[in-house]
CSV table of C-alpha atoms in Angstrom, one decimal:
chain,number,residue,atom,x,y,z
A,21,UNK,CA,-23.1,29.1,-9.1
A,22,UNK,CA,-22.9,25.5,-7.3
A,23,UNK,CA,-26.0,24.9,-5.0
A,24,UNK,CA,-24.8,23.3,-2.0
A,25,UNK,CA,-28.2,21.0,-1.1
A,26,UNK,CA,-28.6,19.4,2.1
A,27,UNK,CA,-30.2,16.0,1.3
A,28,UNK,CA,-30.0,13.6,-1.8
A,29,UNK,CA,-33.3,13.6,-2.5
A,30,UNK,CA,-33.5,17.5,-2.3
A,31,UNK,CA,-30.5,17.4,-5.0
A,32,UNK,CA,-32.9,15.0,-8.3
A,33,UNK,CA,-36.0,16.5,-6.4
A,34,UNK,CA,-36.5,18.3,-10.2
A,35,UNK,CA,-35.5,15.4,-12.4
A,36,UNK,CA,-38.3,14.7,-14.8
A,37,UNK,CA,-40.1,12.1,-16.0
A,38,UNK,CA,-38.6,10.8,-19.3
A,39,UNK,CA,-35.1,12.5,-18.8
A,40,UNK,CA,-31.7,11.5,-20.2
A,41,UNK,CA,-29.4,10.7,-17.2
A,42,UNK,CA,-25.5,10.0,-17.3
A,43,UNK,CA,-24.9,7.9,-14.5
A,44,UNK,CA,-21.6,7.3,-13.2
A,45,UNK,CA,-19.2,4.4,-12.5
A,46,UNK,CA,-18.1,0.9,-13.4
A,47,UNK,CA,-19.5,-1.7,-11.5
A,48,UNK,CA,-19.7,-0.6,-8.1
A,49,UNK,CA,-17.0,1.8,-8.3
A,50,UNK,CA,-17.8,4.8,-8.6
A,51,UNK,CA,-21.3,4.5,-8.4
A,52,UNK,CA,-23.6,7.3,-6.8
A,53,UNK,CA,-25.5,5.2,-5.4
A,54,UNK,CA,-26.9,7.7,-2.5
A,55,UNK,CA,-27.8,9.5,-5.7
A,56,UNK,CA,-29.9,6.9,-7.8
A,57,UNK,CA,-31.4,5.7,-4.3
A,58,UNK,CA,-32.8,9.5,-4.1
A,59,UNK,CA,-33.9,9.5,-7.7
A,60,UNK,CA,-36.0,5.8,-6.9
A,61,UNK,CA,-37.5,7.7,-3.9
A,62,UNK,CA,-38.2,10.4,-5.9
A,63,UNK,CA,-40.5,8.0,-8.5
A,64,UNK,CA,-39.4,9.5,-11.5
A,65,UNK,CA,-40.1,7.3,-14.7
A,66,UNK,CA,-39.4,6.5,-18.3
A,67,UNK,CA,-35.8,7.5,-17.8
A,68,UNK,CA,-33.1,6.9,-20.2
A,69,UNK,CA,-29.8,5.8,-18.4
A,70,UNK,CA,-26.1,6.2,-19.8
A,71,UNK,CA,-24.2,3.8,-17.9
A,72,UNK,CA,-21.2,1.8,-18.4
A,73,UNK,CA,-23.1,-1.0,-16.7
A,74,UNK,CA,-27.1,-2.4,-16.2
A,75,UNK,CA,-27.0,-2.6,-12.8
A,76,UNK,CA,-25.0,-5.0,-10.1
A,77,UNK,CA,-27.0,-6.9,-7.5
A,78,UNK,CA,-30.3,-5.0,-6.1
A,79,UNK,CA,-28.7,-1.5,-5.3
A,80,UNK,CA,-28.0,1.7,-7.3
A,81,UNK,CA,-28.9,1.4,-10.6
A,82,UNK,CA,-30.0,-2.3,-10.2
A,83,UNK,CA,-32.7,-0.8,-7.8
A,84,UNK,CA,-33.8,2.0,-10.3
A,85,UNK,CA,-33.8,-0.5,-13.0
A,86,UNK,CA,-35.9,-3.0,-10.5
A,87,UNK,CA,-38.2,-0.6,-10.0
A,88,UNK,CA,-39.1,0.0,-13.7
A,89,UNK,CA,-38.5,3.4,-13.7
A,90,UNK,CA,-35.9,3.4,-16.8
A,91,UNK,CA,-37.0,2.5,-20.4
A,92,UNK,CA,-34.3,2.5,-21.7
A,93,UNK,CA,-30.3,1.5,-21.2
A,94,UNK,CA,-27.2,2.9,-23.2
A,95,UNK,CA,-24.2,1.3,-21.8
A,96,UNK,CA,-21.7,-1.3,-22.9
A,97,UNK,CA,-21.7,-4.0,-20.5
A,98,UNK,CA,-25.4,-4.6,-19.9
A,99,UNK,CA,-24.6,-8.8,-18.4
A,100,UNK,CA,-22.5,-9.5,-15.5
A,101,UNK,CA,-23.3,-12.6,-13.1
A,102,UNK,CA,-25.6,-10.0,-10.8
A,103,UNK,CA,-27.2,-8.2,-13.2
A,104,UNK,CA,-30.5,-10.1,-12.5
A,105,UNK,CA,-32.5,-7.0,-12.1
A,106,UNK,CA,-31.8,-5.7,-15.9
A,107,UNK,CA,-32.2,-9.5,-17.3
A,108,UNK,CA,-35.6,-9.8,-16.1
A,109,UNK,CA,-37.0,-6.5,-17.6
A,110,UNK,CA,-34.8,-7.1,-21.2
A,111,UNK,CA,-36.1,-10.6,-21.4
A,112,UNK,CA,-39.8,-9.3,-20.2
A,113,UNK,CA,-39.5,-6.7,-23.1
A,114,UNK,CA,-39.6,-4.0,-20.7
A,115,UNK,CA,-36.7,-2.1,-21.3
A,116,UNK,CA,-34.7,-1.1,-24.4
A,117,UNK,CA,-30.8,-1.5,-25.0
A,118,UNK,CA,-28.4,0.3,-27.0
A,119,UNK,CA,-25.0,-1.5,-26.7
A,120,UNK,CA,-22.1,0.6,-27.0
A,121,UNK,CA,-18.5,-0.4,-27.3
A,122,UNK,CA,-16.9,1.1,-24.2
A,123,UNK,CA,-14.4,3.5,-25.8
A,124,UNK,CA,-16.8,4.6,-28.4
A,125,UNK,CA,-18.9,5.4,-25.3
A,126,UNK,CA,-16.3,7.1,-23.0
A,127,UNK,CA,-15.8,9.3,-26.1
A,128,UNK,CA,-19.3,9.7,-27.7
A,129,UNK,CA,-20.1,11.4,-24.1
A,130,UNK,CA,-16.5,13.1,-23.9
A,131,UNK,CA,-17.8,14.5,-27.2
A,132,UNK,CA,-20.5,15.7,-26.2
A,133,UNK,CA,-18.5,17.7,-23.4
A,134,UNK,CA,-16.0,19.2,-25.8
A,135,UNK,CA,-18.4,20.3,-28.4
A,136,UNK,CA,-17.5,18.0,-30.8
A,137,UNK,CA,-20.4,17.4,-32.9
A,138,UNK,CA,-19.5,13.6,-34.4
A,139,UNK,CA,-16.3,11.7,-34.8
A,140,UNK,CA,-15.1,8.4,-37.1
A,141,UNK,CA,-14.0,5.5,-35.1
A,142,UNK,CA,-13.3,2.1,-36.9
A,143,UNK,CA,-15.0,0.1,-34.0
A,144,UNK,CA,-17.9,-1.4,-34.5
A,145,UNK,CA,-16.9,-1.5,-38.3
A,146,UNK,CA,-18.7,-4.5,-40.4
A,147,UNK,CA,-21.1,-5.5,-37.8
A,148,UNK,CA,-24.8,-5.5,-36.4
A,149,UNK,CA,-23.4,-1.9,-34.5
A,150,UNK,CA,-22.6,0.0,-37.4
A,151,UNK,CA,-26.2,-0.9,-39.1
A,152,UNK,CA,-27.7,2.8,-40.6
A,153,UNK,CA,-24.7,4.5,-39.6
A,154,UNK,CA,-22.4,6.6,-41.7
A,155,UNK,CA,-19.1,4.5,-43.0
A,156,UNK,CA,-16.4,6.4,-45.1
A,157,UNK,CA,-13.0,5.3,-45.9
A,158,UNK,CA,-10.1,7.4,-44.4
A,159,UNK,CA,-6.6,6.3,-45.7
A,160,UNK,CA,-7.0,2.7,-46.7
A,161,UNK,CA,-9.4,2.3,-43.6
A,162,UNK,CA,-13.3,1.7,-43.1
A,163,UNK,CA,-14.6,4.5,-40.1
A,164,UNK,CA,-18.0,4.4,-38.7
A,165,UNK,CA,-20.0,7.8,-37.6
A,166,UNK,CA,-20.6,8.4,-34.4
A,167,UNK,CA,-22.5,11.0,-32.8
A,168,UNK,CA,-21.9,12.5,-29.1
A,169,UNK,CA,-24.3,11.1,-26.2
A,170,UNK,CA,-25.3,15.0,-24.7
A,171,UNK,CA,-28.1,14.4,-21.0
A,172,UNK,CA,-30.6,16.2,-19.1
A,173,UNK,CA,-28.6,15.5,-16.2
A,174,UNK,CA,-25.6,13.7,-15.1
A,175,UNK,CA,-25.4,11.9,-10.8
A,176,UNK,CA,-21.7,11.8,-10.0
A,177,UNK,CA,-19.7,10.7,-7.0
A,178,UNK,CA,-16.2,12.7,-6.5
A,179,UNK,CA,-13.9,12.4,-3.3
A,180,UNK,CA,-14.0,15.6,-2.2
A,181,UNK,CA,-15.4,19.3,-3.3
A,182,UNK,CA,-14.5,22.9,-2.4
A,183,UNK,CA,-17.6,25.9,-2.1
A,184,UNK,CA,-17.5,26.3,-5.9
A,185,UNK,CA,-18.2,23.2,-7.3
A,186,UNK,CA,-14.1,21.9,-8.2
A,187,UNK,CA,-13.6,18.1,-7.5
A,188,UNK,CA,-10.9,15.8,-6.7
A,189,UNK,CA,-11.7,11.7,-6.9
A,190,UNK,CA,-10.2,8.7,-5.3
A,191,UNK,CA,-8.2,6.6,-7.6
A,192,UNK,CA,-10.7,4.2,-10.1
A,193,UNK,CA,-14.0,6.1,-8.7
A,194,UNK,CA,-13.0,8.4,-10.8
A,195,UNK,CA,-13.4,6.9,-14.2
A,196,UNK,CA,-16.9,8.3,-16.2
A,197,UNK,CA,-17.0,11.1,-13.7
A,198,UNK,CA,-15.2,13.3,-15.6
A,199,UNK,CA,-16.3,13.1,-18.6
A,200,UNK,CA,-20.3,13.0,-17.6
A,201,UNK,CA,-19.7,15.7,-15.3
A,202,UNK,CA,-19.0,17.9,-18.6
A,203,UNK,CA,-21.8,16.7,-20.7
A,204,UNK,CA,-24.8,17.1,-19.0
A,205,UNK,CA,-27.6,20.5,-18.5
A,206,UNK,CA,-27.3,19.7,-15.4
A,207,UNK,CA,-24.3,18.1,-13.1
A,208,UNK,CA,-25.5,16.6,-9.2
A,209,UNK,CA,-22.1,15.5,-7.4
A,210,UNK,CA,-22.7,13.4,-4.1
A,211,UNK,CA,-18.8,13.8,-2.3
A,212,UNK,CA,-17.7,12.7,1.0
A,213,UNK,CA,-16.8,16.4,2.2
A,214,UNK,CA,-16.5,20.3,1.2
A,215,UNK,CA,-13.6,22.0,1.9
A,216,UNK,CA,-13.3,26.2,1.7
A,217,UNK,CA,-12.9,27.4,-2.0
A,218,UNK,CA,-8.9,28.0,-2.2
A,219,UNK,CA,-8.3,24.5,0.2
A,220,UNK,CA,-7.5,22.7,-2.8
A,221,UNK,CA,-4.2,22.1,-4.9
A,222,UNK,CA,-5.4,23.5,-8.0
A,223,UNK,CA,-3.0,20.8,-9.9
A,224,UNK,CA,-4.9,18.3,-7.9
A,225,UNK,CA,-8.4,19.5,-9.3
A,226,UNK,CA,-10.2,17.2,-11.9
A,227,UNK,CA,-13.6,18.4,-12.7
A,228,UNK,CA,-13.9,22.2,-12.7
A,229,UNK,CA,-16.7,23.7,-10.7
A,230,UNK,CA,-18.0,25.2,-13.9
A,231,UNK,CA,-19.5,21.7,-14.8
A,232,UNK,CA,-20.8,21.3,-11.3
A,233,UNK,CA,-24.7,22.8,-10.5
A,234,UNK,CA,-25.3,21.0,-7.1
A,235,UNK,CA,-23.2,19.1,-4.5
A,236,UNK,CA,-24.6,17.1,-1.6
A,237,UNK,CA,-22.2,15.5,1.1
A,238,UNK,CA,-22.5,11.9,1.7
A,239,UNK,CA,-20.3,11.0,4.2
A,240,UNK,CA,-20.4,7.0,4.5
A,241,UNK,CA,-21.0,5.5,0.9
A,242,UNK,CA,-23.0,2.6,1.2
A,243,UNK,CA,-20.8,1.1,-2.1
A,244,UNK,CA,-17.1,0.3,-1.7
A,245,UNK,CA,-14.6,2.9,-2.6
A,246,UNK,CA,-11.4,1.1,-4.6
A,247,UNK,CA,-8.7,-0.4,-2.7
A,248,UNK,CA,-5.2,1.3,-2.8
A,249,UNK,CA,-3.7,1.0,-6.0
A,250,UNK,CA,-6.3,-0.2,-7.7
């Protein structure tokens, strides 16, 4: 049953301290940014985040980051130009990094989703990555072992919901949503609106509401949403 919650805060209020957390987006995009600003608020610590990125600017996951409320970072793009805010606690020795190659983390956490319990991948094959993992040979080609990122929780921004949790998103905001939504305990969506359940094209649904657990509305992001066609 999808708990409608009337604030962001109210919707992490039970995020613990030391709690895996899927975070979505890439960059800005996406980002559920009303979200993570709740969870900062909230002063929960010693978080492990699962994020494409570290961080952009002093917002979002920057700020959580800023804040030292995360120990550790599993993403695979941890250095942009504004990623000041994760530089400073890496290089302090304040926060751990796992790098992931992107598709090996889009599908260790799709995985994790679909019940797979590991898969062979050949990236990351013959360097520093694949150190203590697993390798076997499949058909004249070296595989490494990898296993599925699962989370306490998951913070998602989708376009739009209905009353029982199914979500539509707009164009590249979409991108980890999905998959995080579906590997998490627990799945917090921030959207722009509700609609009645039945309002939606079901063709037009992406997540199912039986990933979603709570849904708050946000109606003006405070992070740009992707231009048309992009």
């Amino acid at each position: 049953m999808v708990t409608i919650t009337q604030s962001a805060l109210e919707a992490v209020a039970d995020i613990p301290d030391g709690a895996t957390v899927l975070i979505g987006g890439f960059g800005p995009a996406g980002q559920p940014v009303e979200l993570i600003e709740a969870l900062v608020e909230s002063g929960t610590r010693d978080l492990t985040v699962v994020n494409n990125n570290a961080g952009n600017g002093d917002v979002g996951l920057a700020a959580l980051i800023g804040a030292g409320r995360v120990r550790r970072v599993i993403c695979s793009f941890p250095r942009q130009h504004d990623s000041h805010q994760f530089d400073a606690k890496y290089r302090a020795g304040e926060i751990e990094l796992e790098l992931v190659p992107q598709g090996n983390l889009a599908e260790r956490i799709r995985a994790a989703g679909a019940g797979i319990g590991a898969f062979f991948t050949p990236t990351g094959y013959g360097t520093p990555l694949a150190e203590g993992k697993e390798v076997r040979e499949i058909d004249g080609r070296h595989y490494v072992l990898e296993l599925p990122i699962r989370a306490d929780y998951a913070l998602v921004k989708a376009h739009r919901a209905d009353e029982v949790g199914n979500l539509t998103y707009r164009k590249t905001a979409r991108n980890f949503g999905p998959i995080m939504a579906a590997a998490a305990k627990t799945t917090i969506v921030q959207v722009h609106e509700v609609v009645p359940a039945g309002a939606m094209d079901p063709e037009a649904v992406v997540t199912p509401g039986i990933y979603v657990d709570r849904v708050v509305v946000v109606p003006t992001a405070s992070t740009p949403e992707p231009e048309e066609g992009q």
